[in-house]
XYZ file of C-alpha atoms in Angstrom:
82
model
C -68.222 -113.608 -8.794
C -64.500 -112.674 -9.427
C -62.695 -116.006 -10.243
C -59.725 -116.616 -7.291
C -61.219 -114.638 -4.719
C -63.155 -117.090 -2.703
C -62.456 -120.390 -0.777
C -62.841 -123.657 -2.368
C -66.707 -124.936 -1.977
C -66.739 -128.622 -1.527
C -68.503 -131.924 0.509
C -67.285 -131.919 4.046
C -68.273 -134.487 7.069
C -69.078 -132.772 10.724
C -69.255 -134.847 13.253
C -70.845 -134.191 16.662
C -68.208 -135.043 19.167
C -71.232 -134.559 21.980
C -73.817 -136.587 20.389
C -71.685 -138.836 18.376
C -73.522 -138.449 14.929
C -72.234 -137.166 11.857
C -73.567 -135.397 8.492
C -72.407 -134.328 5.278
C -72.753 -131.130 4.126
C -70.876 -128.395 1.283
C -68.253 -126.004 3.437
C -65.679 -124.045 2.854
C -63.743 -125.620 5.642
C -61.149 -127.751 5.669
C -59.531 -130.336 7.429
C -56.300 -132.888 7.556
C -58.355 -135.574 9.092
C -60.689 -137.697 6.840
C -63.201 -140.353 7.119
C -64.988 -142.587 4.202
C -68.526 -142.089 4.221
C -71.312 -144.829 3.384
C -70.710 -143.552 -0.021
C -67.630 -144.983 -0.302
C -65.905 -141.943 -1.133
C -63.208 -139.999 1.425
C -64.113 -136.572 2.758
C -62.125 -134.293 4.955
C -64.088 -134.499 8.446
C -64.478 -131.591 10.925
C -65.145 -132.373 14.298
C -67.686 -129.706 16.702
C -68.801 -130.299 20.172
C -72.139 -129.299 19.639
C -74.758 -129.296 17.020
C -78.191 -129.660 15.814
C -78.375 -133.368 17.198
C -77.456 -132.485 20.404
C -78.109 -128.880 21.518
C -80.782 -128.998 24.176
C -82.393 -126.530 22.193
C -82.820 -128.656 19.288
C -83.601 -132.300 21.297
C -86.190 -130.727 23.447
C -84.768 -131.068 26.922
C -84.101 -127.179 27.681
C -85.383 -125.984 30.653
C -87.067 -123.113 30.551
C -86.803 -120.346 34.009
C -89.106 -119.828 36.065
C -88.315 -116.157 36.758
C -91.523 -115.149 38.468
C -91.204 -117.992 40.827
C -87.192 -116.817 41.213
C -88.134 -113.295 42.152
C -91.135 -114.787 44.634
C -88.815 -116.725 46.241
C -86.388 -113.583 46.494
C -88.784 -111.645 48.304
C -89.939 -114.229 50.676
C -86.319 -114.710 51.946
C -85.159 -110.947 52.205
C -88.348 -109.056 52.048
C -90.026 -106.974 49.650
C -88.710 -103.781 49.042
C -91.017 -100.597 49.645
């Protein structure tokens, strides 16, 4: 790699505004706020609305469509189509 090209590389806290959990992680992103860690050290934190902790996705509480039962209920109420 070309030396003063890229961002710095370096431990960074996200926390989960949505869940309320945090993690730390290497980023290149930065931030002005910062938190101390259980470590004991300080880290520049990042705050995100969602992530892995609580995407439904992740958790296991999507719901998943029912898109034959949508299109039954579609032709019941205006007909099928010939």
């Amino acid at each position: 790699m070309k030396p003063g090209i890229h961002p710095a590389y370096g431990p960074v806290v996200f926390r989960d505004s949505a869940g309320g959990t945090a993690f730390l992680t290497r980023s290149t992103m930065t931030s002005h706020k910062t938190i101390e860690w259980e470590d004991g050290h300080t880290y520049p934190v990042v705050d995100v609305e969602i992530s892995s902790a609580s995407h439904p996705f992740y958790t296991g509480t999507a719901r998943v469509m029912d898109t034959a039962g949508r299109v039954e209920r579609f032709e019941r109420r205006y007909g099928a189509r010939r």
